[in-house]
Coordinates of C-alpha atoms and ligand atoms in Angstrom, one line a residue:
X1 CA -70.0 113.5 230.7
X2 CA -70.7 110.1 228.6
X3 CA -74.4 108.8 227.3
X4 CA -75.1 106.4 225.2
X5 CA -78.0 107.7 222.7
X6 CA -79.3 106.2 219.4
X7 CA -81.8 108.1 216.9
X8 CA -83.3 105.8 215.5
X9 CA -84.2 102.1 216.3
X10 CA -82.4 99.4 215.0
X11 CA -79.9 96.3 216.2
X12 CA -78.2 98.2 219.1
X13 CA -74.8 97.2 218.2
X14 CA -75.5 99.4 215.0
X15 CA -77.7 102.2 216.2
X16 CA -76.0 102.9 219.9
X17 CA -73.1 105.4 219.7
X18 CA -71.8 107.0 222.9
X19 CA -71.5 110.9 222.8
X20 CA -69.2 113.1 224.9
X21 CA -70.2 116.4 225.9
X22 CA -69.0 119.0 228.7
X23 CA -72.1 120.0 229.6
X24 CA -74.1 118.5 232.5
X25 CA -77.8 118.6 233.1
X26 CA -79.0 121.4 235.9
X27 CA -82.0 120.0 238.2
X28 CA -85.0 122.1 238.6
X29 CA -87.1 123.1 241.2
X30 CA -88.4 119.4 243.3
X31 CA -85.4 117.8 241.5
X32 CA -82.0 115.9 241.9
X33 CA -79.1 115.5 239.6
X34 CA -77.3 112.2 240.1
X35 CA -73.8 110.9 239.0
X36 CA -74.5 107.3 237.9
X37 CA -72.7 104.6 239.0
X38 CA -74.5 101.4 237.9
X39 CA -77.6 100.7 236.0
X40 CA -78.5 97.4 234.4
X41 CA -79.0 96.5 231.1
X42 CA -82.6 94.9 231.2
X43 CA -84.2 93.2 228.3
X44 CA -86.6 95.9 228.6
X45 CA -84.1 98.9 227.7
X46 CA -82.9 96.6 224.2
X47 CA -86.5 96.7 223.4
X48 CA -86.8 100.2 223.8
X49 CA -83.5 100.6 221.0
X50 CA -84.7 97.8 218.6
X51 CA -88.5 98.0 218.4
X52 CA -90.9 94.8 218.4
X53 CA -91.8 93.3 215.4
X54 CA -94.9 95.0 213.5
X55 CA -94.8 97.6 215.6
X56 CA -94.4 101.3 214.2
X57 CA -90.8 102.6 214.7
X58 CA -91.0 105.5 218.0
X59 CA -88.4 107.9 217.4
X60 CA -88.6 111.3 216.5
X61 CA -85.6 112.2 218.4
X62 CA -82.1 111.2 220.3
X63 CA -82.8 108.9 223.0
X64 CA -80.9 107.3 225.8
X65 CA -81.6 103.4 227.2
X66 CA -82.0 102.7 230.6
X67 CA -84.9 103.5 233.5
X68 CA -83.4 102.6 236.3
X69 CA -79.7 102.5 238.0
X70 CA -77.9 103.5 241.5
X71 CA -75.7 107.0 242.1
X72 CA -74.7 109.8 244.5
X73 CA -76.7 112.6 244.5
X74 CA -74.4 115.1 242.7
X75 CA -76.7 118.7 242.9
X76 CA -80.0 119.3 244.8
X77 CA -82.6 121.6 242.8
X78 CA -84.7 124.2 244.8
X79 CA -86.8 123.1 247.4
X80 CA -85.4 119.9 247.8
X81 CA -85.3 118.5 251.5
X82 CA -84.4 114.8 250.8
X83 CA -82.2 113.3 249.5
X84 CA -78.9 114.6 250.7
X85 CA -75.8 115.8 248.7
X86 CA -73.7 112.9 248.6
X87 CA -76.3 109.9 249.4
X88 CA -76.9 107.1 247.0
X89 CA -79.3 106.3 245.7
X90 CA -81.6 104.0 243.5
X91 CA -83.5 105.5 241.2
X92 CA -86.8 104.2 238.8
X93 CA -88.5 105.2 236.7
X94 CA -85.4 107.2 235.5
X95 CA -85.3 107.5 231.9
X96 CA -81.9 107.7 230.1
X97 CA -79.8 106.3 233.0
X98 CA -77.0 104.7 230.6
X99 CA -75.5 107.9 231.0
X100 CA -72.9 109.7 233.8
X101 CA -75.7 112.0 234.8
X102 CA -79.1 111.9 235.3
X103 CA -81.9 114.4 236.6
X104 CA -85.2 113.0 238.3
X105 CA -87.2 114.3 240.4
X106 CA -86.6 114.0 244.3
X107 CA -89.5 111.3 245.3
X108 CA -88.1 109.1 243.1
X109 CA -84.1 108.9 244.0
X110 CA -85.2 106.3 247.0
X111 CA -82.0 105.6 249.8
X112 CA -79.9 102.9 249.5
X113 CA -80.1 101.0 252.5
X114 CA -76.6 100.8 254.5
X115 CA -75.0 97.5 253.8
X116 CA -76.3 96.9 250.6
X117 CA -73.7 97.2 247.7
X118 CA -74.0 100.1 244.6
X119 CA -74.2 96.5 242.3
X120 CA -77.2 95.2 244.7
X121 CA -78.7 98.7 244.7
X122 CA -78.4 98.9 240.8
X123 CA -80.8 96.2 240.4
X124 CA -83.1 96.7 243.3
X125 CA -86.2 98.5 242.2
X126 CA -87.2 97.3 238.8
X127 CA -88.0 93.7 239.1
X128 CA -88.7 93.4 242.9
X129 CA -91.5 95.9 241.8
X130 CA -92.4 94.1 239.0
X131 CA -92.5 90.6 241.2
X132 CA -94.7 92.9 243.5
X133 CA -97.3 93.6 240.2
X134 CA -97.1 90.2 238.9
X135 CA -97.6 88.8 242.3
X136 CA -100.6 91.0 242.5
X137 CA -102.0 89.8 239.4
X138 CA -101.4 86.2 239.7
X139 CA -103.1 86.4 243.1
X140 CA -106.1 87.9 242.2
X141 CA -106.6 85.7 238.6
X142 CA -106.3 82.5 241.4
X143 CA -109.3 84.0 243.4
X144 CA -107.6 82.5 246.5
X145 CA -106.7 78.8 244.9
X146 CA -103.2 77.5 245.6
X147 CA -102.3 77.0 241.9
X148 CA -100.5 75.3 239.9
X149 CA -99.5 78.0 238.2
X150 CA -96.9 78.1 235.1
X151 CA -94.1 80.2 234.5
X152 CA -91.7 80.6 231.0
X153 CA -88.4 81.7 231.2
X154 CA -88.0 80.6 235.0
X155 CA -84.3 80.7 235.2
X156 CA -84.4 84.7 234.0
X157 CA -83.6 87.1 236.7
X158 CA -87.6 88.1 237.3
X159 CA -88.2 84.1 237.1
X160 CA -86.2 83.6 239.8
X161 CA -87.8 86.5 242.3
X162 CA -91.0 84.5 241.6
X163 CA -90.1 81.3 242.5
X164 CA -88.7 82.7 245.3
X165 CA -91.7 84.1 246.2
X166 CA -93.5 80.6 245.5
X167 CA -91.4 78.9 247.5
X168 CA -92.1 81.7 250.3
X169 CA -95.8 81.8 249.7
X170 CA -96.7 77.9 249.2
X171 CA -97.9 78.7 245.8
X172 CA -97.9 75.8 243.4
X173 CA -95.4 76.7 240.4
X174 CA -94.1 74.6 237.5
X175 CA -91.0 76.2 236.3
X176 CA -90.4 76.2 232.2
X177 CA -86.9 76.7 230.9
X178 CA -85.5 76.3 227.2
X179 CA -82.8 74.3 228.0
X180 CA -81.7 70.8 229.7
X181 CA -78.6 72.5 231.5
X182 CA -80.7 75.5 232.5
X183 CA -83.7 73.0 233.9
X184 CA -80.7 71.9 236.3
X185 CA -79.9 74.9 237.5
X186 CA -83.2 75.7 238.4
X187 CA -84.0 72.4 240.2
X188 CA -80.6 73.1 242.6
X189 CA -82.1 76.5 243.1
X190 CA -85.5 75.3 243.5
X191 CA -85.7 71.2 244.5
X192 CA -89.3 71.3 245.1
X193 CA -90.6 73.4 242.4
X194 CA -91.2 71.0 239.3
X195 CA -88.9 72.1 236.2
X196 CA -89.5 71.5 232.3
X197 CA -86.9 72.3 229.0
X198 CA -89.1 73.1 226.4
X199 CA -86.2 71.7 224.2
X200 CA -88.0 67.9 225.7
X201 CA -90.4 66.8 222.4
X202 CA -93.2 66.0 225.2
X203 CA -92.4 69.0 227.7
X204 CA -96.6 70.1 227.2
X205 CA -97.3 66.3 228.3
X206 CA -95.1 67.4 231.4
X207 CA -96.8 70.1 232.2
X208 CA -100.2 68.2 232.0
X209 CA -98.5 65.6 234.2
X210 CA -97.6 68.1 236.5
X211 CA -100.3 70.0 236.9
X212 CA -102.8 67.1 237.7
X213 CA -106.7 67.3 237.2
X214 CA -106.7 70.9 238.0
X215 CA -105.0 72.1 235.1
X216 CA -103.0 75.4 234.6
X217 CA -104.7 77.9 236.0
X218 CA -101.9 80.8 235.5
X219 CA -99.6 81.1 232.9
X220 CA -97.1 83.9 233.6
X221 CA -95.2 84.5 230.3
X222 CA -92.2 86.4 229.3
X223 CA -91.7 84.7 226.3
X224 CA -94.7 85.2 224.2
X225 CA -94.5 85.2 220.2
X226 CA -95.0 81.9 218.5
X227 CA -95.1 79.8 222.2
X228 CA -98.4 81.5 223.3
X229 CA -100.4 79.1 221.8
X230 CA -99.3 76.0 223.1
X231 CA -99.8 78.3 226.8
X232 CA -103.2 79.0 225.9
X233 CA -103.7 75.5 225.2
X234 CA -102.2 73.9 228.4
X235 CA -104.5 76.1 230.7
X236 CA -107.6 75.3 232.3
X237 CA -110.6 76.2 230.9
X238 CA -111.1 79.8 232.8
X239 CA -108.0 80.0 233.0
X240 CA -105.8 83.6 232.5
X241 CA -102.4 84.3 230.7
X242 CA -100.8 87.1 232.4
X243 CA -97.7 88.1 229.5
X244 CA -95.2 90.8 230.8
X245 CA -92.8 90.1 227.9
X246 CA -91.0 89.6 224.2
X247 CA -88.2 87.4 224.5
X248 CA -89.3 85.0 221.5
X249 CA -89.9 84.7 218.0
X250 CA -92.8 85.0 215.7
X251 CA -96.3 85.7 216.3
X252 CA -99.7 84.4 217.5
X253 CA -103.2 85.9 216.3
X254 CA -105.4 86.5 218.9
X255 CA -107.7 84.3 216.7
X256 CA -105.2 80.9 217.0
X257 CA -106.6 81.3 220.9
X258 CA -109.2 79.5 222.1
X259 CA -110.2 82.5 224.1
X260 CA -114.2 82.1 223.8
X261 CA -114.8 78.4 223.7
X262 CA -112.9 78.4 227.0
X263 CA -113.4 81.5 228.8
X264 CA -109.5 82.1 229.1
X265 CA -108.4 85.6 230.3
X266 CA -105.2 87.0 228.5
X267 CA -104.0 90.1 230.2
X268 CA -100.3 92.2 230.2
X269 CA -98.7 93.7 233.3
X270 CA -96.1 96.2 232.6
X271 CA -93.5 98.3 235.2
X272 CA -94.3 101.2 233.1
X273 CA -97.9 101.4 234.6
X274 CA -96.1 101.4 238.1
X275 CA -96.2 105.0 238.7
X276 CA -100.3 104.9 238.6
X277 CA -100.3 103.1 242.1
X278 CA -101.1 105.3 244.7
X279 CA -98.2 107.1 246.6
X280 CA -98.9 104.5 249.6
X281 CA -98.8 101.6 247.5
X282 CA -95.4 102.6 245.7
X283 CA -94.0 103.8 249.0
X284 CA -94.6 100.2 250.5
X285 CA -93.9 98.5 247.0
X286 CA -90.1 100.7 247.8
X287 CA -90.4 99.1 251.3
X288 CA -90.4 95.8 249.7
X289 CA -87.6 96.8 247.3
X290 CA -85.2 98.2 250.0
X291 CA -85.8 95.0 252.4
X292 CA -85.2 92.1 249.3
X293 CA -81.9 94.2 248.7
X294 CA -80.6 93.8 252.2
X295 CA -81.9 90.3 253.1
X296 CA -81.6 88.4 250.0
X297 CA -79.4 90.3 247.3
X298 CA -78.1 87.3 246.2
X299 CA -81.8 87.3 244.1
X300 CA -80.4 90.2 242.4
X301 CA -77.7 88.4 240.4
X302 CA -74.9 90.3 238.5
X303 CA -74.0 88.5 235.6
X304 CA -70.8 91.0 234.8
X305 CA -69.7 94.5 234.8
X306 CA -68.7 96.7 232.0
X307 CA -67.8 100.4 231.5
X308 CA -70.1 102.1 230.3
X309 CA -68.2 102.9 227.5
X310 CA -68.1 99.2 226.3
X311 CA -71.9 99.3 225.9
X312 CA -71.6 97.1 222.8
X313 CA -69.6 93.8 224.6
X314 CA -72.2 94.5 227.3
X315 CA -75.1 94.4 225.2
X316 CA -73.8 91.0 223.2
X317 CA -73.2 89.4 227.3
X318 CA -76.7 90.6 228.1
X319 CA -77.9 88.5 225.3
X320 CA -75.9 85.6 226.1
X321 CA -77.8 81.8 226.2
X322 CA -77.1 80.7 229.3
X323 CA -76.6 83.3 231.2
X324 CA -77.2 84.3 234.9
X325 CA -78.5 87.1 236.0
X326 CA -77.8 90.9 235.2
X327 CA -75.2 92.2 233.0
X328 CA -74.3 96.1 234.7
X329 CA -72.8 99.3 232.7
X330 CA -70.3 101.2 235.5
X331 CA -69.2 104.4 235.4
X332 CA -65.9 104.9 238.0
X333 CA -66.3 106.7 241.2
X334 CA -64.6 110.0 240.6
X335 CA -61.4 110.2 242.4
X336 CA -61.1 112.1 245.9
X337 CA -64.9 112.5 245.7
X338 CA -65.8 111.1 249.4
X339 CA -69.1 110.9 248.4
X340 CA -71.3 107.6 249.2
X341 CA -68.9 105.3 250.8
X342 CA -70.6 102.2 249.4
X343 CA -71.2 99.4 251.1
Ligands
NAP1 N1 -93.5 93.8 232.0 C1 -92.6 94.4 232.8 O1 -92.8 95.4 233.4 C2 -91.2 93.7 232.9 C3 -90.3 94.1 233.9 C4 -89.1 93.4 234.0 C5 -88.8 92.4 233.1 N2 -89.7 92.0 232.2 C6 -89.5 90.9 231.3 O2 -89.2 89.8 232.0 C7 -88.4 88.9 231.2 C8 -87.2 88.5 232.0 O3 -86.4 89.6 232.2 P1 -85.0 89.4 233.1 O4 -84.4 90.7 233.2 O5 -85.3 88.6 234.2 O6 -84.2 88.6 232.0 P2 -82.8 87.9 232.1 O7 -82.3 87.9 233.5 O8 -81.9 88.6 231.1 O9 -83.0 86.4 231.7 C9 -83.4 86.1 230.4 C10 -83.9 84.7 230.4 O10 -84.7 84.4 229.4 C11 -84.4 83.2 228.8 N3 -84.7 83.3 227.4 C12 -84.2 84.2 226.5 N4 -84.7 84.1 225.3 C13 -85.6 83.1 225.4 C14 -86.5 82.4 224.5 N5 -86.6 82.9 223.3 N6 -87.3 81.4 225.0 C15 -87.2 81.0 226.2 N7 -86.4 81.6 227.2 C16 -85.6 82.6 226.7 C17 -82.9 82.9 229.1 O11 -82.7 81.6 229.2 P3 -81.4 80.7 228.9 O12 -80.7 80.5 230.2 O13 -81.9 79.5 228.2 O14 -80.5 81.6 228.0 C18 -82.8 83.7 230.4 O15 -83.1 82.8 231.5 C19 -88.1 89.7 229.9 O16 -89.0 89.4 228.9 C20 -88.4 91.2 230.3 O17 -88.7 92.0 229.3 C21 -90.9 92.7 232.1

């Protein structure tokens, strides 16, 4: 069995290696082991190798990327009624997938609905549950008002679910992209939703523009670092800056924010806090999950596929300007298997 590990944290190109070994993981009692198939390389899982800036270095031992992917269920530990030998499945949260084998427990290797594809169903749990959290906070910072409602990073692969959902839901959204060529993407994708490159000198004029007398009441960010200021500033007074992410440079003290003088509310959502909903609420967050995948998986964009074993092209493509969607790590299906006809 291959995994890619690292031991300490560092540019992944330099710190990933992938290990073989003939040994595969048993499941225990209440668990599954899976063969992985797919899993994604999220921004998330590069985080997780490299660190963020001025935070302490967590490693104290080997480690392998990746929380969530799609597989056949390989080995069934005691007590185990569901899922089947054989079945795919998704799993999430399911750390150290960017390897051939995985263990997790039962309840959370969730079906693959028939029809969907093992790509599709690679992708299918961690940002449709993340649109569900940041839907749920965006709707309850609006107090029932229809927006507007800012977004960075909309042409990104969670960008994209929420504009979606927007478009779905009536919500008022102004899309924000870095570049000219990926503002017209967005506006084919999304004609009525307003879009902004940040590489325009008077983009924050745009936004003002675009928002009207109302202001910015949301500002869902991804990109944080040295941009959250000029977020803070374009909001509303009482306005809150919900930040699920690190995709820029350099820094803001909380201090450069006018936080007091205007009441603003700056809060994080994270997928990682995910398993402290309630079984009922994850079960129907799944529901939601499992019904995007079969009626719109072209929301869950691959970007390309790569072995698993060429983890270090895949990472570069991952980090690509311009790209769409998800770049996927693949392990083949072993030959003569019969297990988990795909699609
Ligand atoms: N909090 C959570 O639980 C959670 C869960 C899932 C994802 N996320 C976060 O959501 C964000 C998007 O993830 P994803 O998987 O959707 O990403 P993705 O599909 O890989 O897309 C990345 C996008 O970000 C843009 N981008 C990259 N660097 C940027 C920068 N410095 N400034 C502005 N735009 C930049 C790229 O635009 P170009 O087209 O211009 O290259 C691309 O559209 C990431 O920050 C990720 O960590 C958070």
């Amino acid at each position: 069995m291959r995994t890619v590990e690292y031991t300490r944290q560092g540019e992944a190109a330099q710190v990933l290696t992938l290990r073989e070994e003939r040994h595969r993981p048993t499941p225990g009692s209440g668990e599954v082991l899976v063969r992985m198939l797919v899993r994604p390389i999220h921004p998330g899982d590069l985080i997780g190798v490299e660190g963020l800036p001025g935070q302490p270095e967590q490693q104290s031992q080997a480690r392998t990327p990746g929380v969530e992917g799609m597989g056949v269920v390989e080995s069934v530990g005691a007590s185990v009624r569901a899922p089947r030998l054989g079945q795919r499945v998704a799993v999430f949260p399911a750390p150290g997938t960017w390897s051939d084998f995985v263990v997790v427990p039962a309840d959370l290797a969730v079906p693959v609905p028939d029809g969907v594809s093992d790509e599709t169903a690679a992708l299918m749990l961690v940002n449709p549950l993340t649109l569900r959290m940041l839907y749920r906070a965006v709707e309850k910072a609006l107090r029932g008002q229809a927006g507007p409602v800012l977004q960075t990073a909309a042409g990104s692969s969670v960008g994209r679910l929420v504009s979606a959902a927007a478009a779905r839901h009536d919500l008022q959204l102004i899309n924000l992209v870095r570049s000219t060529s990926g503002a017209e993407k967005m506006r084919t994708l999304y004609p009525s939703q307003p879009v902004i490159a940040t590489c325009d000198d008077d983009w924050r004029a745009q936004v003002r523009l675009h928002a009207g007398e109302r202001g910015v009441q949301v500002v869902l960010d991804c990109v944080g670092g040295a941009m959250t200021q000029d977020l803070a500033e374009l909001l509303a007074d009482g306005g809150t800056l919900i930040s699920y992410g690190h995709l820029g440079s350099g820094t803001t003290p909380l201090e450069a924010l006018p936080l007091v003088a205007r009441a603003l509310t700056v809060r994080g959502v994270s997928i990682l806090r995910w398993m402290s909903r309630t079984p009922m609420e994850r079960a129907q967050d799944v529901a939601f999950a499992q019904d995007l995948a079969q009626s719109t998986p072209d929301l869950l964009e691959v970007a390309a596929s790569y072995d698993l074993a060429d983890f270090k092209a895949a990472v570069e493509h991952a980090r690509r300007p311009g790209k769409s969607g998800t770049v996927l790590l693949t392990t083949p299906r072993k030959a003569g298997s019969g297990h988990g006809a795909g699609r």
